[in-house]
Tab-separated table of C-alpha atoms in Angstrom:
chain	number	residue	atom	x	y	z
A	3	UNK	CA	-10.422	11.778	8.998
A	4	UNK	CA	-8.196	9.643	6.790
A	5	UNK	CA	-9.866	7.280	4.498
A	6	UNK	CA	-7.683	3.965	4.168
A	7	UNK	CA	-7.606	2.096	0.839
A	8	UNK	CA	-6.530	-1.649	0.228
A	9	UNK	CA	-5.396	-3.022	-2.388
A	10	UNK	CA	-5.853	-6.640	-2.229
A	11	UNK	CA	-6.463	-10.031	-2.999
A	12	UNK	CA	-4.447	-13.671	-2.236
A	13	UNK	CA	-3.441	-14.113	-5.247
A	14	UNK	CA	-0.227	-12.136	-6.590
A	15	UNK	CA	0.646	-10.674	-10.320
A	16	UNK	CA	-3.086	-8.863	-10.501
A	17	UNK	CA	-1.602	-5.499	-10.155
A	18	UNK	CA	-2.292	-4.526	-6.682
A	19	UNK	CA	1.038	-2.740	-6.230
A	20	UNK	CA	1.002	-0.598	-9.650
A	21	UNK	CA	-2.597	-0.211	-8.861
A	22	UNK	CA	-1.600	1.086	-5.817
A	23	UNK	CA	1.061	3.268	-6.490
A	24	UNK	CA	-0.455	4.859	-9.379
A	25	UNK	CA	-3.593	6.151	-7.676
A	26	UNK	CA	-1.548	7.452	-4.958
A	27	UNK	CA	0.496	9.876	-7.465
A	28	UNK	CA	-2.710	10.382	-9.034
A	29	UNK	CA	-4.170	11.399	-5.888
A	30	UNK	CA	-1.328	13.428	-4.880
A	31	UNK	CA	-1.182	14.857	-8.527
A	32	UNK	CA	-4.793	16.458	-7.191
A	33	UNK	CA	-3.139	18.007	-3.919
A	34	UNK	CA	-4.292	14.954	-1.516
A	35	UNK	CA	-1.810	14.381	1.084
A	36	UNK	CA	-1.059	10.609	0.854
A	37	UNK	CA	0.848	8.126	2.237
A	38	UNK	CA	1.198	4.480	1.312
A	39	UNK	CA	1.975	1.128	3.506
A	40	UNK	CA	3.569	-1.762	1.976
A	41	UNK	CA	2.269	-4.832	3.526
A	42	UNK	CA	4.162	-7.348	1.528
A	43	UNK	CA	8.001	-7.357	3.062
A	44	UNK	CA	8.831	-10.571	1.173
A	45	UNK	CA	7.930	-8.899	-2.303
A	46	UNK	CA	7.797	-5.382	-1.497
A	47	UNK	CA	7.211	-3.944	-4.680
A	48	UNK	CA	5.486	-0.730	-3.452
A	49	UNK	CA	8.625	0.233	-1.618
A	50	UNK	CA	10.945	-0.538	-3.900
A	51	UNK	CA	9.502	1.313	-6.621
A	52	UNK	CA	9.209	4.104	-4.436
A	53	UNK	CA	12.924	3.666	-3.725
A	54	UNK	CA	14.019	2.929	-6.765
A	55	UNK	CA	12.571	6.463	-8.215
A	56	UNK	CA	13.720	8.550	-5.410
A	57	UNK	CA	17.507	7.038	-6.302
A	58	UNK	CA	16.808	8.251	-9.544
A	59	UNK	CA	15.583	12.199	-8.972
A	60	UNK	CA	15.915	12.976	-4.839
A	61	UNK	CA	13.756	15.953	-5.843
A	62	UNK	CA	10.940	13.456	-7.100
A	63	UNK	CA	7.423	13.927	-4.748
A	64	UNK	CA	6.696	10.461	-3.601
A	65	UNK	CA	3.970	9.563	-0.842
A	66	UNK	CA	5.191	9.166	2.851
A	67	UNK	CA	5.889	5.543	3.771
A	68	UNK	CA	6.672	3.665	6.847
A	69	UNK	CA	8.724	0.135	6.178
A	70	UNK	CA	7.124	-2.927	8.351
A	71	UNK	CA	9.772	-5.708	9.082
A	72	UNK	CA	9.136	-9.209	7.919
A	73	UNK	CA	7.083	-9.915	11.359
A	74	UNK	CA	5.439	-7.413	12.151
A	75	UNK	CA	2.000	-8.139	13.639
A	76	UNK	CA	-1.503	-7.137	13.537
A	77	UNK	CA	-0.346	-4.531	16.827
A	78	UNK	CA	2.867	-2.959	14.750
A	79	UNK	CA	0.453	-2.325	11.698
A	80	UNK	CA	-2.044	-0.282	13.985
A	81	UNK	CA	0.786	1.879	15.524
A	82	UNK	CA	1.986	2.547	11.515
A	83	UNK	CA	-1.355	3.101	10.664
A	84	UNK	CA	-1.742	5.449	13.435
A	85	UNK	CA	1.410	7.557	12.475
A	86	UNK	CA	0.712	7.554	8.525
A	87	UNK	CA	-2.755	8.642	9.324
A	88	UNK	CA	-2.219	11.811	10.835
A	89	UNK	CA	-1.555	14.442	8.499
A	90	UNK	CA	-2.543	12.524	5.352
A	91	UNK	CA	-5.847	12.117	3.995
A	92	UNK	CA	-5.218	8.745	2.111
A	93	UNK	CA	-3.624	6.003	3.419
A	94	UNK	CA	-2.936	3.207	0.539
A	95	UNK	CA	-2.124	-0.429	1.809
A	96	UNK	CA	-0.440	-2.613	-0.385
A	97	UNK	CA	-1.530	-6.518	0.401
A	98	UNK	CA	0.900	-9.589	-0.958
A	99	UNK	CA	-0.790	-11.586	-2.770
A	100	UNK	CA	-1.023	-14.426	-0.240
A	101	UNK	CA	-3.123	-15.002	3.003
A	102	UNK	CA	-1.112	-13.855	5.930
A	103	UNK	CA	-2.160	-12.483	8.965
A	104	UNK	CA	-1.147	-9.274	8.229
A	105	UNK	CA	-2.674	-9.048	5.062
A	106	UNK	CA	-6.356	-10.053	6.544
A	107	UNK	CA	-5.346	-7.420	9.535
A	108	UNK	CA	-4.775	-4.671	6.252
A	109	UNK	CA	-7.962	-5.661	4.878
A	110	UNK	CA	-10.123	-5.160	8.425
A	111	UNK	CA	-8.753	-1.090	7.962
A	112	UNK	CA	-10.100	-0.585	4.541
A	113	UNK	CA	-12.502	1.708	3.685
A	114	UNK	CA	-12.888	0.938	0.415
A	115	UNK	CA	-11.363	-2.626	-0.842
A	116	UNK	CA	-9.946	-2.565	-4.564
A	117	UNK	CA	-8.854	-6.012	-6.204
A	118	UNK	CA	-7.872	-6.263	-9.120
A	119	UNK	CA	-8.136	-9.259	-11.241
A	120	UNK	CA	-6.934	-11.140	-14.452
A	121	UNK	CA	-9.274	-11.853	-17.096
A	122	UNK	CA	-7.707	-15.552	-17.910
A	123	UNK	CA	-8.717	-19.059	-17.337
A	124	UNK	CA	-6.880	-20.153	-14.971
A	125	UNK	CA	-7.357	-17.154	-12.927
């Protein structure tokens, strides 16, 4: 059974997406099969990264990722759930850092909820 991990909260710059892509290599690093969803198409830092390295070194072991358009819906994110999920035994969402209805449908999959947060006064 795949366990599904969220990274989340609605507010943005806390680290959710480094968070989140640096426990997935670290959990692939142990021989976990994981993949990663980034919910965030506006920002989309997770995929871009994850881009941005395989540019670099095409031989580089990145998780397996599914891209989500701008609108997709609660029902598109259970069908790329669905698909991710089988043969991996993490899937890591990536929430933006704002309340959207596909963020609070991400959160309703998690099995275990990480958010990260500043340590400042105004957060």
């Amino acid at each position: 059974m795949t366990r599904i991990l969220v990274f989340g909260n609605a507010k943005g710059g806390t680290g959710k997406s480094t968070l989140a892509l640096h426990t997935a290599v670290g959990l692939m690093q142990q021989g976990r099969r994981v993949a990663v969803l980034d919910l965030d198409p506006g920002q989309g830092t997770l995929t871009r990264y994850l881009e941005n390295r395989k540019a670099l070194n095409p031989s580089l072991k990145v998780p397996a990722s599914i891209d989500l358009p701008p609108a997709a819906e609660a029902e598109m994110l259970s069908r790329a759930i669905a698909d991710l999920a089988s043969g991996h035994e993490i899937l890591i969402l990536d929430t933006p850092g704002s309340d959207t209805p596909l963020a609070r449908a991400g959160h309703a999959w998690a099995d275990l909820l990480v958010t990260p947060l500043n340590d400042s006064f105004l957060d």
